[in-house]
mmCIF file with all atom_site columns, C-alpha atoms in Angstrom:
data_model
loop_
_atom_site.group_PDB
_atom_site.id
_atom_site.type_symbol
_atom_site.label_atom_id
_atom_site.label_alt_id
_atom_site.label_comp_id
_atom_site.label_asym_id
_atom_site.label_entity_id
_atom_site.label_seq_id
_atom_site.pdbx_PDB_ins_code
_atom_site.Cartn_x
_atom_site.Cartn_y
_atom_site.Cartn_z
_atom_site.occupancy
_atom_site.B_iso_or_equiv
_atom_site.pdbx_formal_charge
_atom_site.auth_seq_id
_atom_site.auth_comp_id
_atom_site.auth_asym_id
_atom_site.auth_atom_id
_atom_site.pdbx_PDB_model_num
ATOM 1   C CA . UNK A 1 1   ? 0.000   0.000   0.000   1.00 35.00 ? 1478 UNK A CA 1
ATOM 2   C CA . UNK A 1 2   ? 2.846   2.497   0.502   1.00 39.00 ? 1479 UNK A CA 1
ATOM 3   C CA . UNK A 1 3   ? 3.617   2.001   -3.286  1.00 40.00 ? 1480 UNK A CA 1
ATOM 4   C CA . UNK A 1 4   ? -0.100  3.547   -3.969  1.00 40.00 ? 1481 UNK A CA 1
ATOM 5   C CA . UNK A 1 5   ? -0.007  7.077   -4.989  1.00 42.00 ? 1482 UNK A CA 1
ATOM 6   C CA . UNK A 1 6   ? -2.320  9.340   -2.460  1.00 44.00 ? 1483 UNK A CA 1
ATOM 7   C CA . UNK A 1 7   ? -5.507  10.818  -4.322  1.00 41.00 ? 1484 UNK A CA 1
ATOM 8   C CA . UNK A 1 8   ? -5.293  14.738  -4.758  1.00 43.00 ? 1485 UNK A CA 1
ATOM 9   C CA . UNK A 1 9   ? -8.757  15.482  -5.231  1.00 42.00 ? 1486 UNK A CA 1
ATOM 10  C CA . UNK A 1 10  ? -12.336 14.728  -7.460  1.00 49.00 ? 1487 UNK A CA 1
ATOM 11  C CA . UNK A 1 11  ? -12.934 15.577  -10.624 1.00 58.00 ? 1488 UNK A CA 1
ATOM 12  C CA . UNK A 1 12  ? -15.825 18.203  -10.568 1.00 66.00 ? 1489 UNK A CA 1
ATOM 13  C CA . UNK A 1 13  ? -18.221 18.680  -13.449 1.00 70.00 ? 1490 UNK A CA 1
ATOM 14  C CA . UNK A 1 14  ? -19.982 21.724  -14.646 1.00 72.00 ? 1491 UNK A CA 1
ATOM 15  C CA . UNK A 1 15  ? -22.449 22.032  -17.814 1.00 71.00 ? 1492 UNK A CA 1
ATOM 16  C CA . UNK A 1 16  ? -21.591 25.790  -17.970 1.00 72.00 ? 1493 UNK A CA 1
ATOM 17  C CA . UNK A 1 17  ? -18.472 25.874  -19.443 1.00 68.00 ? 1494 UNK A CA 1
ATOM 18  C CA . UNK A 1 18  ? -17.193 29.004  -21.003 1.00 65.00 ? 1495 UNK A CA 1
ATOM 19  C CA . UNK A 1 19  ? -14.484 30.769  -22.435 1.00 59.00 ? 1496 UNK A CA 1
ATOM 20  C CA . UNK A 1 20  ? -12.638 33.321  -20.468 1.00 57.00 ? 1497 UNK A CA 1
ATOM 21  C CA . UNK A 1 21  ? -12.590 36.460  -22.847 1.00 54.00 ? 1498 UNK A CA 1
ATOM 22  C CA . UNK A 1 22  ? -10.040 37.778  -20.860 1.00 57.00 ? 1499 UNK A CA 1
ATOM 23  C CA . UNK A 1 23  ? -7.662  35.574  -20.179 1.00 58.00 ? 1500 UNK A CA 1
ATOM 24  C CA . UNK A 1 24  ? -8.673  33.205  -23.415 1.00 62.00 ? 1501 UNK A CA 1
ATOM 25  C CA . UNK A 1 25  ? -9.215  30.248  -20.879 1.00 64.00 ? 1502 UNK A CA 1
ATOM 26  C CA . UNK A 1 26  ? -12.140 27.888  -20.642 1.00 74.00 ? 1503 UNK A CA 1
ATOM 27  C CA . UNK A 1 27  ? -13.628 26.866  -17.424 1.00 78.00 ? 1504 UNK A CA 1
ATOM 28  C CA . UNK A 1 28  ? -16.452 26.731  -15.300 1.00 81.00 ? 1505 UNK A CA 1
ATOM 29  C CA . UNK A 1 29  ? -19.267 29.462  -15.715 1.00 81.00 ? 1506 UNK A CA 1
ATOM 30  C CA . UNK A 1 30  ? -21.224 30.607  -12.271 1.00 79.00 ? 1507 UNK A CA 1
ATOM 31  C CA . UNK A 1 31  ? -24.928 30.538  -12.647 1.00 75.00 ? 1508 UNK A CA 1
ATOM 32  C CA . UNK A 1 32  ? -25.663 33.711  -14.265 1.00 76.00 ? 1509 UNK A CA 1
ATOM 33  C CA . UNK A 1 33  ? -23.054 32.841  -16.565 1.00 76.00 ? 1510 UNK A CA 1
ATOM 34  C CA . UNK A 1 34  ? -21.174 36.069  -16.336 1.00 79.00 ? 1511 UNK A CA 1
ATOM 35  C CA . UNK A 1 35  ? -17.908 35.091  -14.605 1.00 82.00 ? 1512 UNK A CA 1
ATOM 36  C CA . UNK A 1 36  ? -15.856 32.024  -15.680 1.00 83.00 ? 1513 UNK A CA 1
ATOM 37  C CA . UNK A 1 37  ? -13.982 30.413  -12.288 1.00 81.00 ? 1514 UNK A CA 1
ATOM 38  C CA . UNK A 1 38  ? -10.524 30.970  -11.837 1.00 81.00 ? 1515 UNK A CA 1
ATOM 39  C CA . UNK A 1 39  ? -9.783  30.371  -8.076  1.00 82.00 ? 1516 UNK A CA 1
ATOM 40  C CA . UNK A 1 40  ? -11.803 30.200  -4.968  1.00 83.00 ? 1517 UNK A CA 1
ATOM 41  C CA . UNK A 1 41  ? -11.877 33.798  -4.897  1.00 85.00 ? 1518 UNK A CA 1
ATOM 42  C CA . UNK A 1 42  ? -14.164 33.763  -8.318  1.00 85.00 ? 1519 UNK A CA 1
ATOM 43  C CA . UNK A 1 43  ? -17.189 32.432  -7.134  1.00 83.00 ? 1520 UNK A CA 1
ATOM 44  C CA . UNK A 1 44  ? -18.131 29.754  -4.955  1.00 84.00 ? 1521 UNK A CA 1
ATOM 45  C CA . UNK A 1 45  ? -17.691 26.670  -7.259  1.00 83.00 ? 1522 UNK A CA 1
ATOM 46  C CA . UNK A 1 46  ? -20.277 24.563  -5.513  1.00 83.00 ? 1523 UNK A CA 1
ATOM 47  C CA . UNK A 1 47  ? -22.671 26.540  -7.237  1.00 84.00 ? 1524 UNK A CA 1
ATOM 48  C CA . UNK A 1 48  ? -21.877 25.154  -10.720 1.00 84.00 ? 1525 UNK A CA 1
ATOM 49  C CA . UNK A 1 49  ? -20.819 21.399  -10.263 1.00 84.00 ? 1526 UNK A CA 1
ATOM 50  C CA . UNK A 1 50  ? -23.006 18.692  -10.410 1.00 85.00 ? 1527 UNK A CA 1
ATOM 51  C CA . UNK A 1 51  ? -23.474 16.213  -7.614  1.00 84.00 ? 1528 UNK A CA 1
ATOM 52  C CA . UNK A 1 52  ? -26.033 13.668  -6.478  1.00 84.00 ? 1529 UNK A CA 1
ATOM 53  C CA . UNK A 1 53  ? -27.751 15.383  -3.203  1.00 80.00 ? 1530 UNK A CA 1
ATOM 54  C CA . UNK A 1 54  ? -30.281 14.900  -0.500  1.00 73.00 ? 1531 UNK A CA 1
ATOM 55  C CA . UNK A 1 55  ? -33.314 16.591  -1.485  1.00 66.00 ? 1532 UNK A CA 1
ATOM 56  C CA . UNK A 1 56  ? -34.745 19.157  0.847   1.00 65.00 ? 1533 UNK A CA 1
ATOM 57  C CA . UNK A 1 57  ? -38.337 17.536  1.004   1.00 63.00 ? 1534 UNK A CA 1
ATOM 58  C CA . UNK A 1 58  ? -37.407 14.363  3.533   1.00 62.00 ? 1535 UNK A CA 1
ATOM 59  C CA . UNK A 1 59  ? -40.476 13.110  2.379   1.00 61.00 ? 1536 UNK A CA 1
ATOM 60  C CA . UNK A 1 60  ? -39.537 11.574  -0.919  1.00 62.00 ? 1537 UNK A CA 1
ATOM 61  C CA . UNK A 1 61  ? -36.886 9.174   -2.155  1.00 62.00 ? 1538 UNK A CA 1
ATOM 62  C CA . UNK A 1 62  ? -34.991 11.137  -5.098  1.00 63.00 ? 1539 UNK A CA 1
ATOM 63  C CA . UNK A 1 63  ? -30.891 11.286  -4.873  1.00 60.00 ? 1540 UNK A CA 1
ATOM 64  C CA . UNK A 1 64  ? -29.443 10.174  -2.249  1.00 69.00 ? 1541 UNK A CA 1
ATOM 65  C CA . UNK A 1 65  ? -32.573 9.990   0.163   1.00 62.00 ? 1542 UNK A CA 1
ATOM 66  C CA . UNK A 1 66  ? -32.839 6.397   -0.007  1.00 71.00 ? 1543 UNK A CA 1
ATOM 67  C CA . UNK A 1 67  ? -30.068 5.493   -2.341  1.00 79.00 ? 1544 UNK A CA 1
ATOM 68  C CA . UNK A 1 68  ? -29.712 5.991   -6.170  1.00 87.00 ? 1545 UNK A CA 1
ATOM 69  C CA . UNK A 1 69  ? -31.594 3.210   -8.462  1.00 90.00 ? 1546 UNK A CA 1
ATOM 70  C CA . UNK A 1 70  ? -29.992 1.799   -11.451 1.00 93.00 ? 1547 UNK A CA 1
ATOM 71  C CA . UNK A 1 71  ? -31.100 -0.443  -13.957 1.00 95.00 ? 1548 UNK A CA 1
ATOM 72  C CA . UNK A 1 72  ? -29.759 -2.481  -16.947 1.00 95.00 ? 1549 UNK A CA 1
ATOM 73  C CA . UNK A 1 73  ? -31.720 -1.794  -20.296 1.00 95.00 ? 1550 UNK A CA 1
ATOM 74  C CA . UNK A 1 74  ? -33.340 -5.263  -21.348 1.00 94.00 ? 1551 UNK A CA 1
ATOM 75  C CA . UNK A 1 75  ? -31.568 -5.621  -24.417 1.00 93.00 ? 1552 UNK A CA 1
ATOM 76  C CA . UNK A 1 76  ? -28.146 -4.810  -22.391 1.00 92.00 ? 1553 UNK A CA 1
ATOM 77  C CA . UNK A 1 77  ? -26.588 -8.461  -22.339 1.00 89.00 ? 1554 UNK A CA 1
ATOM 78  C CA . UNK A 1 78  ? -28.032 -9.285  -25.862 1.00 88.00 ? 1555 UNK A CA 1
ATOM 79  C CA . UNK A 1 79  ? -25.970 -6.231  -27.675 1.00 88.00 ? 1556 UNK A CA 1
ATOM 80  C CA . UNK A 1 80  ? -23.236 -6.367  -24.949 1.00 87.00 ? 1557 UNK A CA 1
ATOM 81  C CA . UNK A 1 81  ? -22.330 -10.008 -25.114 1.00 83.00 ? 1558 UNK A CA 1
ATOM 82  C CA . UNK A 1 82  ? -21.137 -10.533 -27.909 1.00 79.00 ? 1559 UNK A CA 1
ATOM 83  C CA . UNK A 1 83  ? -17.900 -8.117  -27.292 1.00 80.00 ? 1560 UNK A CA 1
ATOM 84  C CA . UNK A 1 84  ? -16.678 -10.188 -25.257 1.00 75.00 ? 1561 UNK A CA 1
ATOM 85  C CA . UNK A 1 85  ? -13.921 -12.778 -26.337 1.00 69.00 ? 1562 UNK A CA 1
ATOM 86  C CA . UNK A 1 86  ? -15.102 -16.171 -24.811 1.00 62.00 ? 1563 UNK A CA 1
ATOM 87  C CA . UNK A 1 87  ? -18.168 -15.302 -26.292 1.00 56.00 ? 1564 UNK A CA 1
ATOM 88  C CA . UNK A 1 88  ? -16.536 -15.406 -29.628 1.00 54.00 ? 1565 UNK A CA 1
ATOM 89  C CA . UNK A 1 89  ? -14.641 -18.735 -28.864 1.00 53.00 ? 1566 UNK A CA 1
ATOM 90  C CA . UNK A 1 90  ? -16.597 -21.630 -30.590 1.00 53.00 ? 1567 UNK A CA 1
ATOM 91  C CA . UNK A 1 91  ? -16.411 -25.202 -29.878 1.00 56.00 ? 1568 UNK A CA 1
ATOM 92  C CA . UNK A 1 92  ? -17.984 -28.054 -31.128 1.00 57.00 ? 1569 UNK A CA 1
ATOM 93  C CA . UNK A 1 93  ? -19.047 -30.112 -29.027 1.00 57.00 ? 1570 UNK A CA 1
ATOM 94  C CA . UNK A 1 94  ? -21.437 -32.155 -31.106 1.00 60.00 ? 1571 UNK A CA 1
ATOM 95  C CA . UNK A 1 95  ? -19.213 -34.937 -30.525 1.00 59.00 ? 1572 UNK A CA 1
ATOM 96  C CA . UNK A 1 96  ? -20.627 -35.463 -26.973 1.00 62.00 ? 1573 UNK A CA 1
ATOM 97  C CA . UNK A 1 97  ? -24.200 -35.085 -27.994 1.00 62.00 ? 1574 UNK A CA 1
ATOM 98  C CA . UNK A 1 98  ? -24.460 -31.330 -26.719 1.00 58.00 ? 1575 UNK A CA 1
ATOM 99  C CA . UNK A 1 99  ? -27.219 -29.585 -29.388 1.00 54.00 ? 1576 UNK A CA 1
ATOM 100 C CA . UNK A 1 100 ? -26.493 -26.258 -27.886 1.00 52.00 ? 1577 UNK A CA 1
ATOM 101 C CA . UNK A 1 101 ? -23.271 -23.822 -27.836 1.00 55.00 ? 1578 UNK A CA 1
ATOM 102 C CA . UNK A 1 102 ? -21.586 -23.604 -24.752 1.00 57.00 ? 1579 UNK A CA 1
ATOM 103 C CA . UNK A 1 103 ? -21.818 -20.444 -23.034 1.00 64.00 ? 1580 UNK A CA 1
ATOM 104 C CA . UNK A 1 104 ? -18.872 -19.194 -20.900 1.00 71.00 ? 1581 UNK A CA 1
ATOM 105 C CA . UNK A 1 105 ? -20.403 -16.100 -19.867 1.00 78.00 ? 1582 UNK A CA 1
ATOM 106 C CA . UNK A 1 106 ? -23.808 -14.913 -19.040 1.00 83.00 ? 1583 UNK A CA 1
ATOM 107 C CA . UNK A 1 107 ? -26.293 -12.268 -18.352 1.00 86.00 ? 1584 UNK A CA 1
ATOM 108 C CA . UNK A 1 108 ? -26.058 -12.899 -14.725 1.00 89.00 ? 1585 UNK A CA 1
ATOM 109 C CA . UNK A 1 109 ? -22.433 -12.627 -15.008 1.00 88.00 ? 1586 UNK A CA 1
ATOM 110 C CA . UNK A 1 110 ? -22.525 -9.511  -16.720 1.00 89.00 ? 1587 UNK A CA 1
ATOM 111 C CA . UNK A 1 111 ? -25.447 -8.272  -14.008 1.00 91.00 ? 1588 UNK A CA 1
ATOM 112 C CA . UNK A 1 112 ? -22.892 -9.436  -10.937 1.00 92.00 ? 1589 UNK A CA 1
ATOM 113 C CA . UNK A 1 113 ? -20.245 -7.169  -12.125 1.00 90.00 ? 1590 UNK A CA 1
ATOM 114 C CA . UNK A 1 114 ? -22.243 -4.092  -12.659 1.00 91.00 ? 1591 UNK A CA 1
ATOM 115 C CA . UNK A 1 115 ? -23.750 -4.819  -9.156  1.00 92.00 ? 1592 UNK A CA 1
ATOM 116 C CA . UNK A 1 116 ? -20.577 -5.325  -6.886  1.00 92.00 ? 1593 UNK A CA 1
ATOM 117 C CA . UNK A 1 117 ? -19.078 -2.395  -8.832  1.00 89.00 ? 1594 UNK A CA 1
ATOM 118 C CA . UNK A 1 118 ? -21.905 -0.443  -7.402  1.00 89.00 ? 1595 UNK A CA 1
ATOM 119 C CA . UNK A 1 119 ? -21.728 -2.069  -4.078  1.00 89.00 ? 1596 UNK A CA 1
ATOM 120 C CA . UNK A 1 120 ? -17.873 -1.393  -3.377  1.00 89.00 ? 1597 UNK A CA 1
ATOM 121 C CA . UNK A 1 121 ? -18.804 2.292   -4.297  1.00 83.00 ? 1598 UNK A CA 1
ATOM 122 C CA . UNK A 1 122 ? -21.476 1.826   -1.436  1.00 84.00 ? 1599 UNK A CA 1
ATOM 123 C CA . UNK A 1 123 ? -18.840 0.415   0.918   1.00 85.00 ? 1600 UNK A CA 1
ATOM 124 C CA . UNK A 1 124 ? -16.603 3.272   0.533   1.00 81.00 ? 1601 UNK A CA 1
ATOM 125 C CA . UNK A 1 125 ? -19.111 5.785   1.767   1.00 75.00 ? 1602 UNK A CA 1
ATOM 126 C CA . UNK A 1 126 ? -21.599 5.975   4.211   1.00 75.00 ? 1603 UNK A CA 1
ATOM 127 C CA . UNK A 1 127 ? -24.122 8.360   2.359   1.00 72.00 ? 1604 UNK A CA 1
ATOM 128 C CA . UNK A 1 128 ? -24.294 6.888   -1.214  1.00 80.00 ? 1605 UNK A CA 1
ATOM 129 C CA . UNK A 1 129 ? -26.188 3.381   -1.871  1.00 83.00 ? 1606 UNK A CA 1
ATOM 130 C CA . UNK A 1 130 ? -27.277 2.116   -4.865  1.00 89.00 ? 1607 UNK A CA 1
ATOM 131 C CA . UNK A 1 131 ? -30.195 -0.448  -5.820  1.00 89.00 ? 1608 UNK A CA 1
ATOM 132 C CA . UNK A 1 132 ? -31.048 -2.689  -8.646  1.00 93.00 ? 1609 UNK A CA 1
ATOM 133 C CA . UNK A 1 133 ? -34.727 -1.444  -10.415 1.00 94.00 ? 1610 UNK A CA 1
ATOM 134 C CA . UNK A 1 134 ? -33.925 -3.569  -13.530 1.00 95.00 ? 1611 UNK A CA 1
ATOM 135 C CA . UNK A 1 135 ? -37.164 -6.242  -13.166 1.00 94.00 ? 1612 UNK A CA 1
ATOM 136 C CA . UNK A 1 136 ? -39.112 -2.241  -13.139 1.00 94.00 ? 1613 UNK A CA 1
ATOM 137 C CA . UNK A 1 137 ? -37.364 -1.447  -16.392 1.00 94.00 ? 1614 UNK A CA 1
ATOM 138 C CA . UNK A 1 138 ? -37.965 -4.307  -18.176 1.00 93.00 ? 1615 UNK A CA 1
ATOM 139 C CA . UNK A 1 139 ? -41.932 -4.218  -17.718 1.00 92.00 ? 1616 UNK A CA 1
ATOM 140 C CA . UNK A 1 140 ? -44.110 -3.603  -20.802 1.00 91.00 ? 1617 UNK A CA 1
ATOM 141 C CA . UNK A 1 141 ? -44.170 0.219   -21.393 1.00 90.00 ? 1618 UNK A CA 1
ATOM 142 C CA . UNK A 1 142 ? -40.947 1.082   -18.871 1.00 90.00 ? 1619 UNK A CA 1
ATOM 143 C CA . UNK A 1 143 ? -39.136 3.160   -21.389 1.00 90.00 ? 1620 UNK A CA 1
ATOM 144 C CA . UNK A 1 144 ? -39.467 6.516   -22.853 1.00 86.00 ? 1621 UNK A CA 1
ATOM 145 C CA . UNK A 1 145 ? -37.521 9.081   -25.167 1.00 80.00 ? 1622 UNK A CA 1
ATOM 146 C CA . UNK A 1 146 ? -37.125 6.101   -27.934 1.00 77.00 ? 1623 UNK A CA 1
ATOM 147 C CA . UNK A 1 147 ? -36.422 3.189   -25.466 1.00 80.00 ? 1624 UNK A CA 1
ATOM 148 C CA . UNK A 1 148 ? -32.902 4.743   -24.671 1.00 85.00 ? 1625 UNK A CA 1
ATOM 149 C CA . UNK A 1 149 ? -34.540 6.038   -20.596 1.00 89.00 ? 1626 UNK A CA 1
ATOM 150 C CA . UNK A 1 150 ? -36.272 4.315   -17.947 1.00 92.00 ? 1627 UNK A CA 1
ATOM 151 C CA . UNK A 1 151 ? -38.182 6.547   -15.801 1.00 91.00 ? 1628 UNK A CA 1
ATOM 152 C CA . UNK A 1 152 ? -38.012 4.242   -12.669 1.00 91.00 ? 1629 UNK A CA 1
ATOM 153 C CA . UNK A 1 153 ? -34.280 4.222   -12.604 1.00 92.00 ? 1630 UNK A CA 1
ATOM 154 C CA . UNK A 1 154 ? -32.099 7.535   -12.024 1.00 91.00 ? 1631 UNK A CA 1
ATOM 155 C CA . UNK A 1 155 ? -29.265 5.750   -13.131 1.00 93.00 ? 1632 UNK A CA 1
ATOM 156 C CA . UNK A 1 156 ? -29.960 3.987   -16.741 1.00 94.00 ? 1633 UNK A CA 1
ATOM 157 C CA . UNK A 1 157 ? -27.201 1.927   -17.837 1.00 94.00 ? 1634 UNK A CA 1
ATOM 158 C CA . UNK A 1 158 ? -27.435 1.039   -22.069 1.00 93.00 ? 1635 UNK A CA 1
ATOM 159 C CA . UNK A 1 159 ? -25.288 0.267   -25.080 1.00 91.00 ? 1636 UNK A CA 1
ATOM 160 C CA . UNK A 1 160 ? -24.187 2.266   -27.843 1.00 84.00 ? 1637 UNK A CA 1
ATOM 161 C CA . UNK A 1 161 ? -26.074 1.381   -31.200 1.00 77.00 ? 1638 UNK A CA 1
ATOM 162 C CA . UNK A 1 162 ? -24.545 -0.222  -34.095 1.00 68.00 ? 1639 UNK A CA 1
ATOM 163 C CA . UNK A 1 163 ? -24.202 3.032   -35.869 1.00 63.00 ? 1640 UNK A CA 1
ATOM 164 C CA . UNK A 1 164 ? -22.553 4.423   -32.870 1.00 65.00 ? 1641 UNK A CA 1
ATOM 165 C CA . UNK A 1 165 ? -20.265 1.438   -32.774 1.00 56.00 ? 1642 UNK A CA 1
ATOM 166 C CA . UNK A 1 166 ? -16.786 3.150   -34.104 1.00 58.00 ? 1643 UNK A CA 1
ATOM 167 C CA . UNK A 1 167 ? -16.747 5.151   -30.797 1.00 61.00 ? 1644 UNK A CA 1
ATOM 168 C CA . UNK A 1 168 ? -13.100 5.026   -28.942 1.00 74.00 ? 1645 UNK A CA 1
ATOM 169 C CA . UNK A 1 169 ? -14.954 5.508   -25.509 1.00 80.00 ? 1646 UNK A CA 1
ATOM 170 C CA . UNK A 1 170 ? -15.533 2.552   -23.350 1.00 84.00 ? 1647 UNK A CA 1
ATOM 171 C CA . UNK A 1 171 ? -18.443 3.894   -21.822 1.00 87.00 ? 1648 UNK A CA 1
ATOM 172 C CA . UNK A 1 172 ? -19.517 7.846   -21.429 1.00 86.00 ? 1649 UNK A CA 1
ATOM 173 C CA . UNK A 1 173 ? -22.541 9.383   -19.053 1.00 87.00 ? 1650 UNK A CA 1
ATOM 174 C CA . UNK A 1 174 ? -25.438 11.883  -19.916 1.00 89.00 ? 1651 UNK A CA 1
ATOM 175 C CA . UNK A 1 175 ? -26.909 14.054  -17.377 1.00 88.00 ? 1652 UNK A CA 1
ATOM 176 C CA . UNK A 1 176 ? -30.238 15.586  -17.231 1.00 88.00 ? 1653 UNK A CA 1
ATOM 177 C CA . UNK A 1 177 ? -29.120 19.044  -16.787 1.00 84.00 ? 1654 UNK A CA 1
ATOM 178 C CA . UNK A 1 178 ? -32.722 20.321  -17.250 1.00 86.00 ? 1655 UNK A CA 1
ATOM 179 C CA . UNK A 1 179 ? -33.855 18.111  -14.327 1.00 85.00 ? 1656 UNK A CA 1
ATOM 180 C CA . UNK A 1 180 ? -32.208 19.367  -11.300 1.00 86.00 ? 1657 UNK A CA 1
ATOM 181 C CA . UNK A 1 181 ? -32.424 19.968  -7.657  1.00 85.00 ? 1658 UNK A CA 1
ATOM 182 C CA . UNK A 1 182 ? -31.610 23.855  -7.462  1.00 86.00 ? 1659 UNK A CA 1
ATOM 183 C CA . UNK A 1 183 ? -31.353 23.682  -3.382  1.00 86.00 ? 1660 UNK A CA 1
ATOM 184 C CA . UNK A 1 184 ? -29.517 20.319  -2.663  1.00 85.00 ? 1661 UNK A CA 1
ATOM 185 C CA . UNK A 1 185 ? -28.053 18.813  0.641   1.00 83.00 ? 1662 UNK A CA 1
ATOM 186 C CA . UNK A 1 186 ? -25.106 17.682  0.614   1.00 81.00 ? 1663 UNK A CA 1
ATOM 187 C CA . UNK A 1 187 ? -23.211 14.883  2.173   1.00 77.00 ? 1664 UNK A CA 1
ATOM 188 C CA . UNK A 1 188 ? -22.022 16.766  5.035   1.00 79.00 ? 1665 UNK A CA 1
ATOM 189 C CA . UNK A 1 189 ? -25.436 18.298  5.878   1.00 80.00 ? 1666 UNK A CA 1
ATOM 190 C CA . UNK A 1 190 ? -25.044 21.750  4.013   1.00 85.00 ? 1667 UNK A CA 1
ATOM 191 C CA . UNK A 1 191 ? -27.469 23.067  1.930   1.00 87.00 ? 1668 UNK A CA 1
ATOM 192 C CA . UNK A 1 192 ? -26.178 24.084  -1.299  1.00 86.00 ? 1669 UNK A CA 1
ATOM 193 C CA . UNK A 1 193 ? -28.388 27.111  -2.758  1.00 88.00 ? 1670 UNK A CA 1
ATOM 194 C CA . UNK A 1 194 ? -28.111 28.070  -5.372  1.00 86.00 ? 1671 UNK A CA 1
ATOM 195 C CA . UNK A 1 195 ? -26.689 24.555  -6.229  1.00 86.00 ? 1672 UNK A CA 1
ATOM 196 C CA . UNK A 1 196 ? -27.224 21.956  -9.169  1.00 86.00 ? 1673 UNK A CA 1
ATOM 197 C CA . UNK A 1 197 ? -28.459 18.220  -7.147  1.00 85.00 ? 1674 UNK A CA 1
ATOM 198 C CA . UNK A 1 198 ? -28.666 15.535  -10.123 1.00 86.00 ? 1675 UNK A CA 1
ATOM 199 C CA . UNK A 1 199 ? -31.177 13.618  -10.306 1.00 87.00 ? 1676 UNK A CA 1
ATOM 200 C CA . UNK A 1 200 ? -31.077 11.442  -13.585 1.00 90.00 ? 1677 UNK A CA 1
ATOM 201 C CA . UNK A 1 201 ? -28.169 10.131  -15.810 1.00 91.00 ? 1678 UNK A CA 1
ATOM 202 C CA . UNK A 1 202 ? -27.750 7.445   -18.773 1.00 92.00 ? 1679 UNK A CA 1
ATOM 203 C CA . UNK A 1 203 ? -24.240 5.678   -18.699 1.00 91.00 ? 1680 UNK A CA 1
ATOM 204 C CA . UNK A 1 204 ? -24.010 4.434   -22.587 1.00 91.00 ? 1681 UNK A CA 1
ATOM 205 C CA . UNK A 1 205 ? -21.674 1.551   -22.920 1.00 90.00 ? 1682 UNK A CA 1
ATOM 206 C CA . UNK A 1 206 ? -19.705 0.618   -25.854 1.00 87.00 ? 1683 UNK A CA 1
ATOM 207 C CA . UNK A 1 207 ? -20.082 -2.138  -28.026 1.00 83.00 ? 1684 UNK A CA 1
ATOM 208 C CA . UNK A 1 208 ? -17.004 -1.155  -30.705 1.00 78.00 ? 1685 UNK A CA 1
ATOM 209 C CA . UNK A 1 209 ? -14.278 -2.385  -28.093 1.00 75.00 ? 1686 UNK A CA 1
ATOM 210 C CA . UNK A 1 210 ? -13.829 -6.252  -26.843 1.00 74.00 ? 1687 UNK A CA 1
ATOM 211 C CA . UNK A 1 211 ? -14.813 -6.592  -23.060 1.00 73.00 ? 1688 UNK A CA 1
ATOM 212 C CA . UNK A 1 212 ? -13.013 -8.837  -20.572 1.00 69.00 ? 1689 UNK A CA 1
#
């Protein structure tokens, strides 16, 4: 563990950036969208970033109130296993009187990973949970905006479509910027106002790179 290099800091996200006319430098934009951060003595940067929040009703379960729901999109494993390698291994095994391929990974693998990636995120904080709404998202009539959202799930995990395929990104994330929490509590109890508390995102997974 001494060989591990010591984090420095997390990588904040705005959807207001902006170029600096002034200095010629993009950055982050404060909510008006009339200064462009420099250093703490800008503007308060909490303003612009996005981050997943406690809403200020208690009453309902958006954000971080009871934990953040993800789902797969039904057709996930279908367009997603195939990139993977012992997918693409075939063996005959007629000889033994199998009539069927043999698989060497499935959708339940697949599901497993995505889940105790989540759940190690989980164990490494003690305000952030996530849980599976998948079975939700697969019902008849789940999906909206062209079958590529699930309302029940604030985190929507799909893959890229075929035309989309030649992308060099392994996997890239969408927020709802028009869907926000403008007053949102943070981890450590503050309110943030004015403040940007996300409530929805799509992750969009490749399928033009080989999985392992």
């Amino acid at each position: 563990l001494q060989l591990v290099l010591g984090a420095q800091g997390w990588v904040l996200y705005s959807p207001t950036r902006k170029q600096d006319a002034v200095a010629n430098i993009p950055g982050y934009a404060n909510i008006a969208g009339d200064k462009v951060w420099k250093d703490p003595s800008t503007f308060n940067l909490s303003e612009s970033v996005l981050r997943w929040g406690l809403p200020s009703n208690p009453y309902i379960t958006e954000a971080l109130a009871r934990g953040v729901s993800w789902a797969l999109h039904p057709d996930f494993c279908e367009d997603l296993l195939g990139q993977f390698p012992e997918e693409n291994f075939n063996v005959d095994l007629s000889w033994l009187g199998w009539e069927r391929a043999f698989s060497f990974l499935s959708c339940d693998d697949l599901t497993t990973a995505v889940r105790s990636s989540f759940d190690m995120w989980s164990l490494n904080h003690d305000r952030i949970n996530f849980f599976d709404v998948s079975d939700k998202c697969a019902e008849p009539g789940s999906l909206a905006n062209g079958s590529t959202d699930c309302p029940a799930a604030e985190l929507f995990l799909i893959v890229t479509p075929e035309t989309e395929s030649s992308t060099e990104l392994a996997a890239y994330v969408k927020n709802d910027v028009f869907n926000i929490d403008r007053s949102p509590i943070l981890t450590s109890g503050r309110e943030q106002t004015p403040g940007r508390g996300l409530l929805s995102s799509t992750m969009t997974v490749s399928r033009g790179i080989c999985w392992y």
